[in-house]
Amino acid sequence: MKFSAKEQAFRADCRAWLEASVPQAPLRSHNTRAGFFAHVAWERRLFEAGLAVVSWPEAYGGRAASLMEWLIFEEEYYRAGAPARVTQNGIFLLAPTLFEFGTDEQKARILRPMAAAEVMWAQAWSEPNAGSDLANVRSTARRVDGGWRLTGQKTWCSRGSFSDRIYGLFRTDPDSTRHRGLTYFMIDLDQPGVTVRGIHDLAGEEAFAEVFLEDAFAADHDVIGAAGEGWKVAMATTSSERGLSLRSPGRYMATADRIIQLWKDGGADPRLRDRVLKCWMDAQAYRLNTFQTATRMMSGGTIGADSSFNKIFWSEMDIATHELALEILGPRAELLATAPGAVEGGRWLHDFLFSLAGPIYAGTNEIQRNILARRVLGLPR
Ligand SMILES: Cc1cc2nc3c(=O)[nH]c(=O)nc-3n(C[C@H](O)[C@H](O)[C@H](O)COP(=O)(O)OP(=O)(O)OC[C@H]3O[C@@H](n4cnc5c(N)ncnc54)[C@H](O)[C@@H]3O)c2cc1C
C-alpha cells in the first residue's frame, strides 16, 4: 500500500508528537472516576495539539484531514500506546449525527467543547426493554413552553456516571408505535429530575450508568432533526459506528504486534505459532478492508449494510486474540494489575474481559447476522 508525500509527512508529525507526549505510565482505567478525569486531562492536551479530531473542519477544532489521514492518525495513536479516547461517545457517535442533521447553531455551540473535552457526552440509547429492539423505546417527552419535559429510564450508558450530557430517543407522539413518533434529544444530566446510578462491569469498574428522568427539561434547540423524525436521525449514523468510526484498524494492529512480542517473550511455543500468525493476518486483513472502504467513501461511495460484516469481524477477532494471549500467559494471565508479577500491568486480562462485550455493544452480532442475511444475501425473514 502506498501513501502520498503529504500523508507520510502527516504520519511523521503525528508520530513525533505522540512519542514525545504519551504518558510514560499507563493512566488508570477510564471506567473509574479518577481514571476518567486523568483521561479528560489527556484529551485536552490532544486538543491543544490539534490532534483531537483531525478530520473535522478547522472551525470546530479539527485540521480538515482526509479520511485516509484520519486512519493514519489512528494507527499512530495505537502504535504509541496512547490512552483510550474518553470523548468517543461524543466525537465518534454524536458528532457524525450533528454534521448530518444538526443546525448551524447546534454545530457552533456543541462541537468544539465536545472535541476539547470541556463537555463530556454519554450515549443513552438503550432502555431496559429496548436494546436490540430499539424501536421499543418507552421514554416519553411532552411539549412545554420553550422545550420538552422528559420522563423514562435509559440504561447501559458507558461512563454515564462521569458525563455532563446524554443523547437518546424519546416518544413525543403518545399515539405512535415503533419507529414513528420518536424524537432525538440532547439532555443535561446536572438538572432537577435526573438521577444517575452507576453500574459496575465484569472488571468491577463503574463502566456504565442508568439514567432516570422525571420531568427533566430539554430545550427546543437541543432537538436534533425534526420532532418525530428521531428514528431516521438515529439510523443514519449507526453504519458509520459499526463500519468505520468506532473501531479503527490501528487498534487491532497494535494488539497484534503486542501478541507477537508476548509470544516471543514467553519462549515462542511452536504449537501456538499458527494462531499468533492468524491474529496478525486478521488484523492486516481488517486494515486493508478498511482502507478499501475509505477509498470508496472518498470517491463518493457510502457505507451500508456491509458495515455489519465489519462489526462481526472486529469483535470476534478481538476475543480470539485475547483468548490466545491468556493461553500464552498461562497462570500469569490471572494476575491483577496490583500483583508483583503482572505482565503489562494485568492489561491482557482486563482487555479480555472487555473484548467479551464486543459482540454485544454497537448492535449485537446476532442482529448483525440478521441484517446480513436479509439485506446482503436476500434471505427471507
Ligand atoms: C460494553 C458495553 C457498552 C455499552 N454502551 C452503551 C452506551 O453507551 N449506550 C447505550 O445506550 N447502550 C450501551 N450498551 C448497551 C447495548 O447497546 C445493548 O446491550 C445491546 O443493544 C443489546 O441490548 P440488550 O442488552 O437489551 O439485549 P437484548 O436486546 O435483550 O438481547 C439479548 C440477546 O438476544 C439476542 N436477540 C435479540 N433480538 C434478537 C433477534 N431479533 N434475533 C436474534 N437474536 C436476538 C441478542 O443478540 C442478545 O444475544 C452497551 C453494552 C455493552 C456491553
mmCIF file with all atom_site columns, C-alpha atoms in Angstrom, residues 100-298:
data_model
loop_
_atom_site.group_PDB
_atom_site.id
_atom_site.type_symbol
_atom_site.label_atom_id
_atom_site.label_alt_id
_atom_site.label_comp_id
_atom_site.label_asym_id
_atom_site.label_entity_id
_atom_site.label_seq_id
_atom_site.pdbx_PDB_ins_code
_atom_site.Cartn_x
_atom_site.Cartn_y
_atom_site.Cartn_z
_atom_site.occupancy
_atom_site.B_iso_or_equiv
_atom_site.pdbx_formal_charge
_atom_site.auth_seq_id
_atom_site.auth_comp_id
_atom_site.auth_asym_id
_atom_site.auth_atom_id
_atom_site.pdbx_PDB_model_num
ATOM 1   C CA . GLU A 1 100 ? -25.525 15.424  9.053  1.00 0.00 ? 100 GLU A CA 1
ATOM 2   C CA . PHE A 1 101 ? -28.621 16.725  10.831 1.00 0.00 ? 101 PHE A CA 1
ATOM 3   C CA . GLY A 1 102 ? -27.527 19.483  13.253 1.00 0.00 ? 102 GLY A CA 1
ATOM 4   C CA . THR A 1 103 ? -28.356 23.153  12.701 1.00 0.00 ? 103 THR A CA 1
ATOM 5   C CA . ASP A 1 104 ? -25.520 25.656  12.295 1.00 0.00 ? 104 ASP A CA 1
ATOM 6   C CA . GLU A 1 105 ? -26.310 26.907  15.794 1.00 0.00 ? 105 GLU A CA 1
ATOM 7   C CA . GLN A 1 106 ? -26.002 23.377  17.243 1.00 0.00 ? 106 GLN A CA 1
ATOM 8   C CA . LYS A 1 107 ? -22.719 22.712  15.462 1.00 0.00 ? 107 LYS A CA 1
ATOM 9   C CA . ALA A 1 108 ? -21.271 26.055  16.605 1.00 0.00 ? 108 ALA A CA 1
ATOM 10  C CA . ARG A 1 109 ? -22.396 25.524  20.215 1.00 0.00 ? 109 ARG A CA 1
ATOM 11  C CA . ILE A 1 110 ? -21.654 21.827  20.696 1.00 0.00 ? 110 ILE A CA 1
ATOM 12  C CA . LEU A 1 111 ? -18.801 20.513  18.563 1.00 0.00 ? 111 LEU A CA 1
ATOM 13  C CA . ARG A 1 112 ? -15.814 22.499  19.800 1.00 0.00 ? 112 ARG A CA 1
ATOM 14  C CA . PRO A 1 113 ? -16.446 21.964  23.563 1.00 0.00 ? 113 PRO A CA 1
ATOM 15  C CA . MET A 1 114 ? -17.016 18.260  22.758 1.00 0.00 ? 114 MET A CA 1
ATOM 16  C CA . ALA A 1 115 ? -13.664 17.990  20.962 1.00 0.00 ? 115 ALA A CA 1
ATOM 17  C CA . ALA A 1 116 ? -11.901 19.966  23.693 1.00 0.00 ? 116 ALA A CA 1
ATOM 18  C CA . ALA A 1 117 ? -13.288 17.597  26.382 1.00 0.00 ? 117 ALA A CA 1
ATOM 19  C CA . GLU A 1 118 ? -14.962 20.527  28.121 1.00 0.00 ? 118 GLU A CA 1
ATOM 20  C CA . VAL A 1 119 ? -18.375 18.833  27.837 1.00 0.00 ? 119 VAL A CA 1
ATOM 21  C CA . MET A 1 120 ? -18.364 15.040  28.152 1.00 0.00 ? 120 MET A CA 1
ATOM 22  C CA . TRP A 1 121 ? -21.102 13.030  26.411 1.00 0.00 ? 121 TRP A CA 1
ATOM 23  C CA . ALA A 1 122 ? -22.692 9.627   27.085 1.00 0.00 ? 122 ALA A CA 1
ATOM 24  C CA . GLN A 1 123 ? -24.905 7.678   24.686 1.00 0.00 ? 123 GLN A CA 1
ATOM 25  C CA . ALA A 1 124 ? -28.358 6.977   26.162 1.00 0.00 ? 124 ALA A CA 1
ATOM 26  C CA . TRP A 1 125 ? -29.984 4.777   23.541 1.00 0.00 ? 125 TRP A CA 1
ATOM 27  C CA . SER A 1 126 ? -30.707 1.578   25.458 1.00 0.00 ? 126 SER A CA 1
ATOM 28  C CA . GLU A 1 127 ? -33.639 1.089   27.807 1.00 0.00 ? 127 GLU A CA 1
ATOM 29  C CA . PRO A 1 128 ? -34.461 -1.978  29.924 1.00 0.00 ? 128 PRO A CA 1
ATOM 30  C CA . ASN A 1 129 ? -36.775 -3.218  27.153 1.00 0.00 ? 129 ASN A CA 1
ATOM 31  C CA . ALA A 1 130 ? -35.196 -1.502  24.202 1.00 0.00 ? 130 ALA A CA 1
ATOM 32  C CA . GLY A 1 131 ? -31.738 -2.848  23.424 1.00 0.00 ? 131 GLY A CA 1
ATOM 33  C CA . SER A 1 132 ? -31.649 -4.791  20.187 1.00 0.00 ? 132 SER A CA 1
ATOM 34  C CA . ASP A 1 133 ? -35.252 -3.731  19.739 1.00 0.00 ? 133 ASP A CA 1
ATOM 35  C CA . LEU A 1 134 ? -34.520 -0.008  19.934 1.00 0.00 ? 134 LEU A CA 1
ATOM 36  C CA . ALA A 1 135 ? -37.885 0.921   18.409 1.00 0.00 ? 135 ALA A CA 1
ATOM 37  C CA . ASN A 1 136 ? -39.491 -0.292  21.629 1.00 0.00 ? 136 ASN A CA 1
ATOM 38  C CA . VAL A 1 137 ? -38.431 2.962   23.372 1.00 0.00 ? 137 VAL A CA 1
ATOM 39  C CA . ARG A 1 138 ? -40.834 3.770   26.219 1.00 0.00 ? 138 ARG A CA 1
ATOM 40  C CA . SER A 1 139 ? -39.343 7.040   27.497 1.00 0.00 ? 139 SER A CA 1
ATOM 41  C CA . THR A 1 140 ? -41.560 9.970   26.609 1.00 0.00 ? 140 THR A CA 1
ATOM 42  C CA . ALA A 1 141 ? -41.312 13.699  26.080 1.00 0.00 ? 141 ALA A CA 1
ATOM 43  C CA . ARG A 1 142 ? -44.182 16.197  26.188 1.00 0.00 ? 142 ARG A CA 1
ATOM 44  C CA . ARG A 1 143 ? -44.210 19.688  24.789 1.00 0.00 ? 143 ARG A CA 1
ATOM 45  C CA . VAL A 1 144 ? -43.966 22.643  27.177 1.00 0.00 ? 144 VAL A CA 1
ATOM 46  C CA . ASP A 1 145 ? -43.120 26.302  26.730 1.00 0.00 ? 145 ASP A CA 1
ATOM 47  C CA . GLY A 1 146 ? -39.682 26.558  25.039 1.00 0.00 ? 146 GLY A CA 1
ATOM 48  C CA . GLY A 1 147 ? -38.958 22.861  25.041 1.00 0.00 ? 147 GLY A CA 1
ATOM 49  C CA . TRP A 1 148 ? -39.900 19.434  26.324 1.00 0.00 ? 148 TRP A CA 1
ATOM 50  C CA . ARG A 1 149 ? -40.368 17.534  29.605 1.00 0.00 ? 149 ARG A CA 1
ATOM 51  C CA . LEU A 1 150 ? -38.752 14.078  29.544 1.00 0.00 ? 150 LEU A CA 1
ATOM 52  C CA . THR A 1 151 ? -39.668 11.013  31.593 1.00 0.00 ? 151 THR A CA 1
ATOM 53  C CA . GLY A 1 152 ? -38.308 7.483   31.470 1.00 0.00 ? 152 GLY A CA 1
ATOM 54  C CA . GLN A 1 153 ? -35.283 5.275   32.049 1.00 0.00 ? 153 GLN A CA 1
ATOM 55  C CA . LYS A 1 154 ? -32.148 4.814   29.973 1.00 0.00 ? 154 LYS A CA 1
ATOM 56  C CA . THR A 1 155 ? -29.516 2.206   30.755 1.00 0.00 ? 155 THR A CA 1
ATOM 57  C CA . TRP A 1 156 ? -26.005 0.946   29.901 1.00 0.00 ? 156 TRP A CA 1
ATOM 58  C CA . CYS A 1 157 ? -24.758 4.485   29.271 1.00 0.00 ? 157 CYS A CA 1
ATOM 59  C CA . SER A 1 158 ? -20.982 3.984   29.042 1.00 0.00 ? 158 SER A CA 1
ATOM 60  C CA . ARG A 1 159 ? -19.234 6.211   31.596 1.00 0.00 ? 159 ARG A CA 1
ATOM 61  C CA . GLY A 1 160 ? -22.554 7.990   32.203 1.00 0.00 ? 160 GLY A CA 1
ATOM 62  C CA . SER A 1 161 ? -21.622 8.482   35.876 1.00 0.00 ? 161 SER A CA 1
ATOM 63  C CA . PHE A 1 162 ? -18.846 10.883  34.876 1.00 0.00 ? 162 PHE A CA 1
ATOM 64  C CA . SER A 1 163 ? -20.509 12.628  31.930 1.00 0.00 ? 163 SER A CA 1
ATOM 65  C CA . ASP A 1 164 ? -22.194 16.023  31.567 1.00 0.00 ? 164 ASP A CA 1
ATOM 66  C CA . ARG A 1 165 ? -24.765 15.329  28.869 1.00 0.00 ? 165 ARG A CA 1
ATOM 67  C CA . ILE A 1 166 ? -26.546 12.424  27.148 1.00 0.00 ? 166 ILE A CA 1
ATOM 68  C CA . TYR A 1 167 ? -28.349 11.902  23.846 1.00 0.00 ? 167 TYR A CA 1
ATOM 69  C CA . GLY A 1 168 ? -31.153 9.498   23.007 1.00 0.00 ? 168 GLY A CA 1
ATOM 70  C CA . LEU A 1 169 ? -34.627 8.879   21.616 1.00 0.00 ? 169 LEU A CA 1
ATOM 71  C CA . PHE A 1 170 ? -37.920 9.757   23.320 1.00 0.00 ? 170 PHE A CA 1
ATOM 72  C CA . ARG A 1 171 ? -41.503 9.139   22.230 1.00 0.00 ? 171 ARG A CA 1
ATOM 73  C CA . THR A 1 172 ? -43.017 12.558  21.534 1.00 0.00 ? 172 THR A CA 1
ATOM 74  C CA . ASP A 1 173 ? -46.212 11.325  19.900 1.00 0.00 ? 173 ASP A CA 1
ATOM 75  C CA . PRO A 1 174 ? -48.111 9.378   22.592 1.00 0.00 ? 174 PRO A CA 1
ATOM 76  C CA . ASP A 1 175 ? -50.264 7.641   19.976 1.00 0.00 ? 175 ASP A CA 1
ATOM 77  C CA . SER A 1 176 ? -47.293 6.388   17.962 1.00 0.00 ? 176 SER A CA 1
ATOM 78  C CA . THR A 1 177 ? -45.707 2.953   17.967 1.00 0.00 ? 177 THR A CA 1
ATOM 79  C CA . ARG A 1 178 ? -42.364 1.509   16.935 1.00 0.00 ? 178 ARG A CA 1
ATOM 80  C CA . HIS A 1 179 ? -40.241 3.735   14.638 1.00 0.00 ? 179 HIS A CA 1
ATOM 81  C CA . ARG A 1 180 ? -42.710 6.563   14.291 1.00 0.00 ? 180 ARG A CA 1
ATOM 82  C CA . GLY A 1 181 ? -43.210 9.459   16.715 1.00 0.00 ? 181 GLY A CA 1
ATOM 83  C CA . LEU A 1 182 ? -39.695 9.384   18.199 1.00 0.00 ? 182 LEU A CA 1
ATOM 84  C CA . THR A 1 183 ? -37.518 12.466  18.668 1.00 0.00 ? 183 THR A CA 1
ATOM 85  C CA . TYR A 1 184 ? -33.748 12.723  19.170 1.00 0.00 ? 184 TYR A CA 1
ATOM 86  C CA . PHE A 1 185 ? -32.774 14.824  22.208 1.00 0.00 ? 185 PHE A CA 1
ATOM 87  C CA . MET A 1 186 ? -29.603 16.096  23.881 1.00 0.00 ? 186 MET A CA 1
ATOM 88  C CA . ILE A 1 187 ? -30.030 16.430  27.640 1.00 0.00 ? 187 ILE A CA 1
ATOM 89  C CA . ASP A 1 188 ? -28.128 17.939  30.597 1.00 0.00 ? 188 ASP A CA 1
ATOM 90  C CA . LEU A 1 189 ? -27.533 15.429  33.376 1.00 0.00 ? 189 LEU A CA 1
ATOM 91  C CA . ASP A 1 190 ? -26.983 18.119  36.004 1.00 0.00 ? 190 ASP A CA 1
ATOM 92  C CA . GLN A 1 191 ? -30.582 19.302  36.492 1.00 0.00 ? 191 GLN A CA 1
ATOM 93  C CA . PRO A 1 192 ? -33.592 18.564  38.717 1.00 0.00 ? 192 PRO A CA 1
ATOM 94  C CA . GLY A 1 193 ? -35.461 15.429  37.650 1.00 0.00 ? 193 GLY A CA 1
ATOM 95  C CA . VAL A 1 194 ? -32.369 13.473  36.617 1.00 0.00 ? 194 VAL A CA 1
ATOM 96  C CA . THR A 1 195 ? -30.884 10.632  38.703 1.00 0.00 ? 195 THR A CA 1
ATOM 97  C CA . VAL A 1 196 ? -27.744 8.850   37.543 1.00 0.00 ? 196 VAL A CA 1
ATOM 98  C CA . ARG A 1 197 ? -26.839 5.474   39.087 1.00 0.00 ? 197 ARG A CA 1
ATOM 99  C CA . GLY A 1 198 ? -23.575 3.703   38.311 1.00 0.00 ? 198 GLY A CA 1
ATOM 100 C CA . ILE A 1 199 ? -23.442 0.040   37.215 1.00 0.00 ? 199 ILE A CA 1
ATOM 101 C CA . HIS A 1 200 ? -20.265 -1.999  37.662 1.00 0.00 ? 200 HIS A CA 1
ATOM 102 C CA . ASP A 1 201 ? -18.911 -4.198  34.887 1.00 0.00 ? 201 ASP A CA 1
ATOM 103 C CA . LEU A 1 202 ? -17.174 -7.598  34.886 1.00 0.00 ? 202 LEU A CA 1
ATOM 104 C CA . ALA A 1 203 ? -13.867 -5.940  35.842 1.00 0.00 ? 203 ALA A CA 1
ATOM 105 C CA . GLY A 1 204 ? -15.557 -4.328  38.876 1.00 0.00 ? 204 GLY A CA 1
ATOM 106 C CA . GLU A 1 205 ? -15.416 -0.802  37.433 1.00 0.00 ? 205 GLU A CA 1
ATOM 107 C CA . GLU A 1 206 ? -18.230 1.768   37.116 1.00 0.00 ? 206 GLU A CA 1
ATOM 108 C CA . ALA A 1 207 ? -18.273 1.402   33.350 1.00 0.00 ? 207 ALA A CA 1
ATOM 109 C CA . PHE A 1 208 ? -21.986 2.165   32.898 1.00 0.00 ? 208 PHE A CA 1
ATOM 110 C CA . ALA A 1 209 ? -24.826 4.159   34.366 1.00 0.00 ? 209 ALA A CA 1
ATOM 111 C CA . GLU A 1 210 ? -28.578 4.017   34.269 1.00 0.00 ? 210 GLU A CA 1
ATOM 112 C CA . VAL A 1 211 ? -30.324 7.370   33.996 1.00 0.00 ? 211 VAL A CA 1
ATOM 113 C CA . PHE A 1 212 ? -33.789 8.062   35.417 1.00 0.00 ? 212 PHE A CA 1
ATOM 114 C CA . LEU A 1 213 ? -35.687 11.096  34.118 1.00 0.00 ? 213 LEU A CA 1
ATOM 115 C CA . GLU A 1 214 ? -38.737 12.536  35.861 1.00 0.00 ? 214 GLU A CA 1
ATOM 116 C CA . ASP A 1 215 ? -39.961 15.633  34.053 1.00 0.00 ? 215 ASP A CA 1
ATOM 117 C CA . ALA A 1 216 ? -36.425 16.668  33.161 1.00 0.00 ? 216 ALA A CA 1
ATOM 118 C CA . PHE A 1 217 ? -36.120 19.554  30.704 1.00 0.00 ? 217 PHE A CA 1
ATOM 119 C CA . ALA A 1 218 ? -34.667 19.730  27.188 1.00 0.00 ? 218 ALA A CA 1
ATOM 120 C CA . ALA A 1 219 ? -34.833 22.996  25.245 1.00 0.00 ? 219 ALA A CA 1
ATOM 121 C CA . ASP A 1 220 ? -36.055 23.131  21.649 1.00 0.00 ? 220 ASP A CA 1
ATOM 122 C CA . HIS A 1 221 ? -32.542 23.902  20.454 1.00 0.00 ? 221 HIS A CA 1
ATOM 123 C CA . ASP A 1 222 ? -31.452 20.512  21.820 1.00 0.00 ? 222 ASP A CA 1
ATOM 124 C CA . VAL A 1 223 ? -33.627 18.510  19.433 1.00 0.00 ? 223 VAL A CA 1
ATOM 125 C CA . ILE A 1 224 ? -31.628 17.020  16.532 1.00 0.00 ? 224 ILE A CA 1
ATOM 126 C CA . GLY A 1 225 ? -33.591 16.934  13.280 1.00 0.00 ? 225 GLY A CA 1
ATOM 127 C CA . ALA A 1 226 ? -37.341 17.464  13.297 1.00 0.00 ? 226 ALA A CA 1
ATOM 128 C CA . ALA A 1 227 ? -39.640 16.332  16.130 1.00 0.00 ? 227 ALA A CA 1
ATOM 129 C CA . GLY A 1 228 ? -40.995 12.877  15.258 1.00 0.00 ? 228 GLY A CA 1
ATOM 130 C CA . GLU A 1 229 ? -38.080 12.154  12.896 1.00 0.00 ? 229 GLU A CA 1
ATOM 131 C CA . GLY A 1 230 ? -35.739 10.714  15.546 1.00 0.00 ? 230 GLY A CA 1
ATOM 132 C CA . TRP A 1 231 ? -35.573 7.218   14.076 1.00 0.00 ? 231 TRP A CA 1
ATOM 133 C CA . LYS A 1 232 ? -34.279 8.480   10.751 1.00 0.00 ? 232 LYS A CA 1
ATOM 134 C CA . VAL A 1 233 ? -31.690 10.635  12.532 1.00 0.00 ? 233 VAL A CA 1
ATOM 135 C CA . ALA A 1 234 ? -30.513 7.769   14.761 1.00 0.00 ? 234 ALA A CA 1
ATOM 136 C CA . MET A 1 235 ? -30.272 5.183   11.989 1.00 0.00 ? 235 MET A CA 1
ATOM 137 C CA . ALA A 1 236 ? -28.324 7.403   9.618  1.00 0.00 ? 236 ALA A CA 1
ATOM 138 C CA . THR A 1 237 ? -25.200 7.158   11.735 1.00 0.00 ? 237 THR A CA 1
ATOM 139 C CA . THR A 1 238 ? -25.280 3.576   13.021 1.00 0.00 ? 238 THR A CA 1
ATOM 140 C CA . SER A 1 239 ? -23.481 2.348   9.902  1.00 0.00 ? 239 SER A CA 1
ATOM 141 C CA . SER A 1 240 ? -20.535 4.645   10.486 1.00 0.00 ? 240 SER A CA 1
ATOM 142 C CA . GLU A 1 241 ? -20.314 3.419   14.111 1.00 0.00 ? 241 GLU A CA 1
ATOM 143 C CA . ARG A 1 242 ? -20.171 -0.233  13.083 1.00 0.00 ? 242 ARG A CA 1
ATOM 144 C CA . GLY A 1 243 ? -18.334 0.259   9.864  1.00 0.00 ? 243 GLY A CA 1
ATOM 145 C CA . LEU A 1 244 ? -15.611 2.784   10.428 1.00 0.00 ? 244 LEU A CA 1
ATOM 146 C CA . SER A 1 245 ? -15.538 5.328   13.191 1.00 0.00 ? 245 SER A CA 1
ATOM 147 C CA . LEU A 1 246 ? -15.751 3.328   16.411 1.00 0.00 ? 246 LEU A CA 1
ATOM 148 C CA . ARG A 1 247 ? -13.066 0.709   15.867 1.00 0.00 ? 247 ARG A CA 1
ATOM 149 C CA . SER A 1 248 ? -10.262 1.716   13.563 1.00 0.00 ? 248 SER A CA 1
ATOM 150 C CA . PRO A 1 249 ? -7.738  -0.924  12.414 1.00 0.00 ? 249 PRO A CA 1
ATOM 151 C CA . GLY A 1 250 ? -4.879  0.797   14.269 1.00 0.00 ? 250 GLY A CA 1
ATOM 152 C CA . ARG A 1 251 ? -6.289  -0.621  17.490 1.00 0.00 ? 251 ARG A CA 1
ATOM 153 C CA . TYR A 1 252 ? -6.088  -4.231  16.281 1.00 0.00 ? 252 TYR A CA 1
ATOM 154 C CA . MET A 1 253 ? -2.738  -3.817  14.537 1.00 0.00 ? 253 MET A CA 1
ATOM 155 C CA . ALA A 1 254 ? -1.258  -2.594  17.807 1.00 0.00 ? 254 ALA A CA 1
ATOM 156 C CA . THR A 1 255 ? -2.758  -5.570  19.691 1.00 0.00 ? 255 THR A CA 1
ATOM 157 C CA . ALA A 1 256 ? -1.434  -7.976  17.026 1.00 0.00 ? 256 ALA A CA 1
ATOM 158 C CA . ASP A 1 257 ? 2.073   -6.523  17.404 1.00 0.00 ? 257 ASP A CA 1
ATOM 159 C CA . ARG A 1 258 ? 1.812   -6.870  21.195 1.00 0.00 ? 258 ARG A CA 1
ATOM 160 C CA . ILE A 1 259 ? 0.753   -10.517 20.957 1.00 0.00 ? 259 ILE A CA 1
ATOM 161 C CA . ILE A 1 260 ? 3.699   -11.377 18.711 1.00 0.00 ? 260 ILE A CA 1
ATOM 162 C CA . GLN A 1 261 ? 6.004   -9.812  21.304 1.00 0.00 ? 261 GLN A CA 1
ATOM 163 C CA . LEU A 1 262 ? 4.223   -11.633 24.129 1.00 0.00 ? 262 LEU A CA 1
ATOM 164 C CA . TRP A 1 263 ? 4.625   -14.952 22.297 1.00 0.00 ? 263 TRP A CA 1
ATOM 165 C CA . LYS A 1 264 ? 8.343   -14.310 21.687 1.00 0.00 ? 264 LYS A CA 1
ATOM 166 C CA . ASP A 1 265 ? 8.918   -13.210 25.312 1.00 0.00 ? 265 ASP A CA 1
ATOM 167 C CA . GLY A 1 266 ? 7.118   -16.333 26.518 1.00 0.00 ? 266 GLY A CA 1
ATOM 168 C CA . GLY A 1 267 ? 9.526   -18.676 24.673 1.00 0.00 ? 267 GLY A CA 1
ATOM 169 C CA . ALA A 1 268 ? 7.841   -18.727 21.217 1.00 0.00 ? 268 ALA A CA 1
ATOM 170 C CA . ASP A 1 269 ? 5.955   -22.014 21.761 1.00 0.00 ? 269 ASP A CA 1
ATOM 171 C CA . PRO A 1 270 ? 5.826   -23.517 18.216 1.00 0.00 ? 270 PRO A CA 1
ATOM 172 C CA . ARG A 1 271 ? 2.407   -25.060 18.936 1.00 0.00 ? 271 ARG A CA 1
ATOM 173 C CA . LEU A 1 272 ? 0.897   -21.553 19.115 1.00 0.00 ? 272 LEU A CA 1
ATOM 174 C CA . ARG A 1 273 ? 2.738   -20.080 16.144 1.00 0.00 ? 273 ARG A CA 1
ATOM 175 C CA . ASP A 1 274 ? -0.082  -20.525 13.613 1.00 0.00 ? 274 ASP A CA 1
ATOM 176 C CA . ARG A 1 275 ? -2.612  -18.902 15.904 1.00 0.00 ? 275 ARG A CA 1
ATOM 177 C CA . VAL A 1 276 ? -0.301  -15.947 16.593 1.00 0.00 ? 276 VAL A CA 1
ATOM 178 C CA . LEU A 1 277 ? 0.168   -15.545 12.864 1.00 0.00 ? 277 LEU A CA 1
ATOM 179 C CA . LYS A 1 278 ? -3.585  -15.694 12.286 1.00 0.00 ? 278 LYS A CA 1
ATOM 180 C CA . CYS A 1 279 ? -4.108  -12.826 14.762 1.00 0.00 ? 279 CYS A CA 1
ATOM 181 C CA . TRP A 1 280 ? -1.674  -10.692 12.799 1.00 0.00 ? 280 TRP A CA 1
ATOM 182 C CA . MET A 1 281 ? -3.137  -11.696 9.418  1.00 0.00 ? 281 MET A CA 1
ATOM 183 C CA . ASP A 1 282 ? -6.685  -10.956 10.575 1.00 0.00 ? 282 ASP A CA 1
ATOM 184 C CA . ALA A 1 283 ? -5.638  -7.519  11.811 1.00 0.00 ? 283 ALA A CA 1
ATOM 185 C CA . GLN A 1 284 ? -3.927  -6.884  8.454  1.00 0.00 ? 284 GLN A CA 1
ATOM 186 C CA . ALA A 1 285 ? -7.000  -8.072  6.553  1.00 0.00 ? 285 ALA A CA 1
ATOM 187 C CA . TYR A 1 286 ? -9.183  -5.725  8.599  1.00 0.00 ? 286 TYR A CA 1
ATOM 188 C CA . ARG A 1 287 ? -6.751  -2.885  7.915  1.00 0.00 ? 287 ARG A CA 1
ATOM 189 C CA . LEU A 1 288 ? -6.739  -3.432  4.165  1.00 0.00 ? 288 LEU A CA 1
ATOM 190 C CA . ASN A 1 289 ? -10.504 -3.809  4.057  1.00 0.00 ? 289 ASN A CA 1
ATOM 191 C CA . THR A 1 290 ? -10.906 -0.533  5.961  1.00 0.00 ? 290 THR A CA 1
ATOM 192 C CA . PHE A 1 291 ? -8.571  1.310   3.592  1.00 0.00 ? 291 PHE A CA 1
ATOM 193 C CA . GLN A 1 292 ? -10.625 -0.065  0.715  1.00 0.00 ? 292 GLN A CA 1
ATOM 194 C CA . THR A 1 293 ? -13.842 1.215   2.349  1.00 0.00 ? 293 THR A CA 1
ATOM 195 C CA . ALA A 1 294 ? -12.227 4.598   2.978  1.00 0.00 ? 294 ALA A CA 1
ATOM 196 C CA . THR A 1 295 ? -11.087 4.826   -0.652 1.00 0.00 ? 295 THR A CA 1
ATOM 197 C CA . ARG A 1 296 ? -14.618 4.042   -1.782 1.00 0.00 ? 296 ARG A CA 1
ATOM 198 C CA . MET A 1 297 ? -16.086 6.677   0.539  1.00 0.00 ? 297 MET A CA 1
ATOM 199 C CA . MET A 1 298 ? -13.569 9.299   -0.579 1.00 0.00 ? 298 MET A CA 1
#
